[in-house]
Short mmCIF file of C-alpha atoms and ligand atoms in Angstrom, two decimals:
data_model
loop_
_atom_site.label_atom_id
_atom_site.label_comp_id
_atom_site.label_asym_id
_atom_site.label_seq_id
_atom_site.Cartn_x
_atom_site.Cartn_y
_atom_site.Cartn_z
CA MET A 1 120.18 55.30 147.82
CA LEU A 2 121.58 56.50 144.59
CA HIS A 3 124.61 54.43 143.71
CA VAL A 4 127.11 55.72 140.90
CA HIS A 5 129.66 53.35 140.42
CA ASN A 6 132.74 53.42 138.04
CA ALA A 7 130.72 55.64 135.57
CA SER A 8 132.62 56.66 132.47
CA VAL A 9 131.42 58.54 129.48
CA PHE A 10 133.24 58.73 126.09
CA PHE A 11 131.69 61.07 123.54
CA SER A 12 132.49 61.02 119.66
CA ALA A 13 132.98 64.53 118.67
CA ARG A 14 132.36 65.77 115.05
CA ASP A 15 136.15 66.22 114.38
CA GLY A 16 136.41 62.14 115.10
CA ARG A 17 137.98 62.60 118.20
CA VAL A 18 136.81 60.84 121.22
CA VAL A 19 136.22 62.93 124.28
CA HIS A 20 136.77 61.19 127.79
CA ALA A 21 134.15 63.37 129.54
CA LEU A 22 133.72 61.15 132.56
CA ASP A 23 136.31 58.94 134.22
CA ARG A 24 135.28 56.25 136.84
CA ALA A 25 132.97 58.31 138.95
CA THR A 26 131.81 56.73 141.96
CA LEU A 27 129.25 58.44 144.33
CA ASP A 28 126.73 57.57 146.84
CA ILE A 29 123.79 60.05 147.34
CA ASP A 30 121.97 58.85 150.53
CA ALA A 31 118.29 60.03 151.62
CA ASN A 32 118.22 63.40 153.00
CA SER A 33 121.59 64.55 151.31
CA VAL A 34 122.58 67.36 149.23
CA VAL A 35 125.64 66.43 147.27
CA VAL A 36 127.06 69.43 145.33
CA ALA A 37 129.50 68.82 142.56
CA LEU A 38 132.12 71.45 141.70
CA GLY A 39 134.76 71.79 138.96
CA ALA A 40 136.33 73.75 136.38
CA SER A 41 134.04 74.36 133.08
CA GLY A 42 134.09 71.29 130.99
CA CYS A 43 135.22 68.73 133.70
CA GLY A 44 131.99 66.53 133.32
CA LYS A 45 129.52 67.85 135.86
CA SER A 46 126.63 67.93 133.38
CA THR A 47 127.53 64.64 131.95
CA LEU A 48 127.39 62.89 135.55
CA LEU A 49 123.95 64.81 135.83
CA ASN A 50 122.72 63.75 132.83
CA ALA A 51 123.62 60.15 133.15
CA ILE A 52 121.69 60.18 136.43
CA ALA A 53 118.83 61.79 134.74
CA GLY A 54 118.91 58.75 132.31
CA PHE A 55 119.47 61.39 129.16
CA LEU A 56 122.81 59.77 128.08
CA PRO A 57 124.02 56.33 128.44
CA LEU A 58 127.11 55.47 130.35
CA SER A 59 130.15 53.94 128.52
CA ASP A 60 131.15 52.07 131.51
CA GLY A 61 129.96 51.67 134.98
CA SER A 62 126.44 51.53 136.22
CA ILE A 63 123.86 54.00 138.25
CA THR A 64 121.05 52.43 140.45
CA LEU A 65 118.35 54.35 142.28
CA ASP A 66 117.11 52.25 145.11
CA GLY A 67 118.53 49.43 143.63
CA GLN A 68 116.91 49.82 140.24
CA PRO A 69 119.32 50.27 137.21
CA VAL A 70 119.11 54.07 135.93
CA ASP A 71 119.05 53.80 132.07
CA ARG A 72 116.43 56.26 130.77
CA PRO A 73 114.41 59.28 131.98
CA GLY A 74 111.85 58.65 134.88
CA ALA A 75 109.39 60.40 136.99
CA ASP A 76 111.54 59.23 140.22
CA ARG A 77 114.15 61.82 139.08
CA GLY A 78 113.44 65.62 138.86
CA VAL A 79 115.29 67.88 136.79
CA VAL A 80 116.15 71.44 136.87
CA PHE A 81 118.34 73.33 134.53
CA GLN A 82 119.80 76.90 134.56
CA LYS A 83 117.72 77.80 131.64
CA ASP A 84 114.12 77.34 132.67
CA THR A 85 112.10 74.87 130.31
CA LEU A 86 108.73 75.83 130.82
CA LEU A 87 106.14 75.75 128.12
CA PRO A 88 105.59 79.38 127.26
CA TRP A 89 101.97 78.56 126.07
CA LYS A 90 100.85 76.85 129.43
CA SER A 91 99.94 78.61 132.67
CA VAL A 92 102.34 78.29 135.78
CA LEU A 93 99.96 75.73 137.46
CA ASP A 94 99.76 73.75 134.13
CA ASN A 95 103.47 73.85 133.91
CA VAL A 96 103.79 72.59 137.51
CA ALA A 97 101.06 69.81 136.65
CA LEU A 98 102.52 68.61 133.47
CA GLY A 99 104.34 65.41 134.97
CA LEU A 100 101.27 64.52 136.77
CA LYS A 101 99.08 64.74 133.62
CA PHE A 102 101.77 62.25 132.08
CA ALA A 103 101.41 59.97 134.97
CA GLY A 104 97.62 59.95 134.59
CA VAL A 105 96.63 61.74 137.74
CA PRO A 106 92.98 63.32 137.63
CA ALA A 107 92.80 66.86 136.89
CA ARG A 108 91.36 67.95 140.18
CA ASP A 109 94.39 66.03 142.17
CA ARG A 110 96.70 67.69 139.73
CA ARG A 111 95.30 71.22 140.59
CA GLU A 112 95.55 70.46 144.29
CA ARG A 113 99.16 69.34 144.28
CA ALA A 114 100.45 72.02 142.13
CA ASN A 115 98.64 74.73 144.14
CA GLU A 116 100.38 73.15 147.31
CA LEU A 117 103.88 73.14 145.67
CA LEU A 118 103.48 76.89 144.29
CA ARG A 119 102.31 77.65 148.00
CA MET A 120 105.64 76.00 149.14
CA VAL A 121 107.78 77.84 146.46
CA GLY A 122 106.44 81.18 147.57
CA LEU A 123 104.22 81.68 144.12
CA ASP A 124 100.68 81.87 145.72
CA GLY A 125 98.72 83.98 143.37
CA PHE A 126 100.85 83.12 140.16
CA ALA A 127 98.95 79.88 139.24
CA HIS A 128 97.19 81.46 136.25
CA SER A 129 99.96 83.67 135.18
CA ALA A 130 102.07 83.00 131.83
CA PRO A 131 105.76 82.17 132.41
CA HIS A 132 106.58 85.24 130.31
CA GLU A 133 105.05 87.41 133.10
CA LEU A 134 107.24 86.02 135.79
CA SER A 135 111.10 87.15 136.83
CA GLY A 136 113.77 84.88 136.14
CA GLY A 137 113.87 83.85 139.81
CA MET A 138 110.05 83.11 139.84
CA ARG A 139 110.53 80.88 136.60
CA GLN A 140 113.12 78.96 138.55
CA ARG A 141 110.61 78.66 141.31
CA VAL A 142 108.40 77.29 138.99
CA GLY A 143 110.84 74.76 137.78
CA ILE A 144 111.45 73.60 141.30
CA ALA A 145 107.90 72.95 141.74
CA ARG A 146 107.53 71.25 138.48
CA ALA A 147 110.14 68.75 139.54
CA LEU A 148 108.85 67.98 142.61
CA ALA A 149 105.29 67.52 141.30
CA THR A 150 105.60 63.77 140.79
CA ASP A 151 107.39 63.25 144.26
CA PRO A 152 110.54 62.01 142.87
CA LYS A 153 113.38 60.21 144.96
CA ILE A 154 115.98 62.71 143.94
CA LEU A 155 116.17 66.13 142.42
CA LEU A 156 118.79 66.89 139.81
CA MET A 157 119.66 70.64 139.70
CA ASP A 158 122.25 71.78 137.16
CA GLU A 159 123.53 75.26 137.97
CA PRO A 160 119.88 76.17 138.51
CA PHE A 161 120.71 79.63 140.06
CA GLY A 162 123.81 80.38 137.72
CA ALA A 163 121.70 83.04 135.50
CA LEU A 164 120.16 85.04 138.60
CA ASP A 165 121.41 88.14 140.03
CA SER A 166 123.05 87.74 143.28
CA LEU A 167 120.27 88.85 145.54
CA THR A 168 117.69 86.63 143.69
CA ARG A 169 120.31 83.81 143.92
CA GLU A 170 120.48 83.99 147.68
CA GLN A 171 116.80 83.99 147.91
CA MET A 172 116.81 80.80 145.85
CA GLN A 173 119.38 79.01 147.83
CA GLU A 174 117.29 79.92 151.12
CA LEU A 175 114.13 78.53 149.29
CA LEU A 176 116.09 75.41 148.39
CA VAL A 177 117.29 74.85 151.92
CA ASP A 178 113.57 75.30 153.09
CA VAL A 179 112.35 73.02 150.42
CA TRP A 180 115.07 70.44 151.27
CA ALA A 181 114.25 70.71 155.06
CA ARG A 182 110.41 70.22 154.47
CA THR A 183 110.49 67.52 152.13
CA GLY A 184 113.86 65.60 153.25
CA LYS A 185 114.62 65.09 149.42
CA ARG A 186 117.97 63.97 148.30
CA ILE A 187 119.47 66.60 146.05
CA PHE A 188 122.17 66.44 143.29
CA PHE A 189 123.43 69.99 142.56
CA ILE A 190 125.90 71.42 140.34
CA THR A 191 127.42 74.90 140.65
CA HIS A 192 130.68 76.87 139.84
CA SER A 193 130.31 78.95 143.17
CA ILE A 194 132.35 77.46 146.05
CA GLU A 195 130.41 79.47 148.28
CA GLU A 196 127.20 78.14 147.06
CA ALA A 197 128.48 74.62 147.25
CA LEU A 198 129.57 75.19 151.11
CA PHE A 199 126.18 76.94 151.73
CA LEU A 200 124.04 74.09 150.34
CA GLY A 201 125.92 70.82 150.32
CA THR A 202 125.88 68.13 153.03
CA THR A 203 128.62 66.78 150.69
CA VAL A 204 130.83 68.41 148.16
CA VAL A 205 132.47 66.75 145.50
CA VAL A 206 135.26 68.28 143.73
CA MET A 207 135.98 67.04 140.07
CA SER A 208 139.24 67.10 138.22
CA PRO A 209 139.51 68.75 134.66
CA ARG A 210 138.61 66.26 131.86
CA PRO A 211 138.34 63.51 132.02
CA GLY A 212 136.27 64.41 134.90
CA ARG A 213 137.03 62.33 137.85
CA ILE A 214 136.06 63.02 141.56
CA VAL A 215 139.31 64.10 143.21
CA ALA A 216 137.90 65.13 146.73
CA ARG A 217 134.94 64.82 148.99
CA PHE A 218 134.02 67.05 151.90
CA ASP A 219 131.15 66.27 154.40
CA LEU A 220 129.79 69.44 155.71
CA ASP A 221 126.97 70.78 158.04
CA PHE A 222 126.48 74.32 157.07
CA VAL A 223 123.19 73.59 155.31
CA ARG A 224 121.78 71.60 158.45
CA ARG A 225 122.88 74.63 160.60
CA PHE A 226 121.16 77.01 158.38
CA ALA A 227 118.11 75.06 158.13
CA GLN A 228 117.67 75.00 162.07
CA GLU A 229 119.44 78.58 162.85
CA ARG A 230 118.28 80.72 159.68
CA ASP A 231 121.32 82.55 160.15
CA VAL A 232 123.50 83.16 157.06
CA ARG A 233 125.78 85.63 158.16
CA ALA A 234 127.11 83.44 161.21
CA ILE A 235 127.77 80.57 158.74
CA LEU A 236 129.70 82.90 156.33
CA SER A 237 131.78 84.17 159.17
CA ASP A 238 132.45 80.76 160.65
CA PRO A 239 136.38 80.51 160.35
CA ARG A 240 135.76 76.96 158.99
CA PHE A 241 133.93 78.06 156.00
CA ALA A 242 136.86 80.37 154.95
CA GLU A 243 139.31 77.64 155.51
CA LEU A 244 137.25 74.99 153.39
CA TYR A 245 136.56 77.94 150.79
CA ASP A 246 140.55 78.00 150.24
CA GLU A 247 141.06 74.35 150.38
CA ILE A 248 138.32 73.77 147.60
CA ARG A 249 139.66 76.95 145.66
CA ASN A 250 143.06 75.34 145.54
CA LEU A 251 141.76 71.83 144.45
CA VAL A 252 139.76 73.57 141.67
CA HIS A 253 142.17 75.50 140.27
CA ARG A 254 145.08 72.99 140.82
CA PRO A 255 146.73 72.33 137.40
CA HIS A 256 145.69 68.52 136.81
CA ASP A 257 148.61 66.17 136.32
CA ARG A 258 147.55 63.94 133.23
CA SER A 259 150.63 61.86 132.76
CA HIS A 260 149.09 58.75 134.29
CA GLU A 261 145.90 58.96 132.52
CA GLY A 262 144.29 58.30 129.21
CA GLY A 263 143.04 61.62 128.01
CA ASP A 264 140.95 62.37 124.86
CA ARG A 265 142.33 60.47 121.86
CA PRO A 266 141.87 60.42 118.09
CA GLN A 267 139.31 57.61 117.05
N1 ATP B 1 127.25 65.55 123.14
C1 ATP B 1 128.67 65.76 123.39
N2 ATP B 1 129.51 65.47 122.25
C2 ATP B 1 131.01 65.60 122.26
N3 ATP B 1 131.37 66.20 123.40
C3 ATP B 1 130.45 66.51 124.44
C4 ATP B 1 129.23 66.30 124.39
N4 ATP B 1 128.71 66.65 125.75
C5 ATP B 1 129.80 67.15 126.46
N5 ATP B 1 130.91 66.89 125.86
C6 ATP B 1 132.17 67.30 126.25
O1 ATP B 1 132.56 66.71 127.40
C7 ATP B 1 132.94 67.67 128.40
C8 ATP B 1 132.46 67.46 129.52
O2 ATP B 1 131.28 68.50 129.39
P1 ATP B 1 130.17 68.78 130.57
O3 ATP B 1 128.84 69.54 129.98
O4 ATP B 1 129.75 67.52 131.23
O5 ATP B 1 131.02 69.67 131.58
P2 ATP B 1 130.66 70.59 132.85
O6 ATP B 1 131.73 70.38 133.90
O7 ATP B 1 129.25 70.38 133.08
O8 ATP B 1 130.79 71.98 132.18
P3 ATP B 1 130.24 73.48 132.33
O9 ATP B 1 130.61 73.64 133.94
O10 ATP B 1 130.92 74.42 131.56
O11 ATP B 1 128.87 73.23 132.14
C9 ATP B 1 133.35 68.93 127.70
O12 ATP B 1 134.65 68.92 127.05
C10 ATP B 1 132.39 68.90 126.53
O13 ATP B 1 132.77 69.70 125.60
#
């Protein structure tokens, strides 16, 4: 279980103001679940993900992964960003195997595991290509394979498909559902797309504008249905899908009442 308890983050901005980015967020991510965070730009989604990744410290609250406090990056969390962070001078295979190298896995085992992951993400035959020879969607596939290489307990994905064209994005969503169904990894996923959230999440959490607070939670089963039935159209035409879309849309775009809260403040 990944357990985020009352997590708050304040940043000191350059102009001296203190930015209250995340406000007492509490969230559990169980095995086999895909938790998707939605919210207006700047509401603290990446701040929450970066704290779970161990890239930034909480100002208050706690995060534990299977009982262990999270206070630094670790191989038990695999991260995929919107912009790929592949090393351009290394082959696709070596990029995927990088984390295994740091973990001291012997070269032959690294190659075997990386090849197996490349097959899983549909990149058979591209092991020796350079990242610049791949399309954006293919590079994100490499990013997913790389994040899975150390067999992390959770995948953290910050708008991983946000820069892709709509057709590639759909293909990547289907790939992710496949990876999830095969590996049973828990996933924390950030998106601006309500449709993507409904399609991929076993849970969708909606965050308020700054200071980011989790204001609603929906437990869904569209992704399980897709993993079993493989029928996107049936899901998209389900009346419940449209109802939830509207409900979440209203929440995301609702003006936020900040009169009862401490917002940002001068230092
Ligand atoms: N290092 C930092 N220093 C100061 N302020 C920061 C820092 N990082 C983030 N912020 C501020 O904290 C708030 C939350 O940022 P965050 O990136 O978490 O939002 P987000 O919901 O992920 O936004 P988007 O959807 O646009 O990516 C924003 O107002 C941002 O400007």
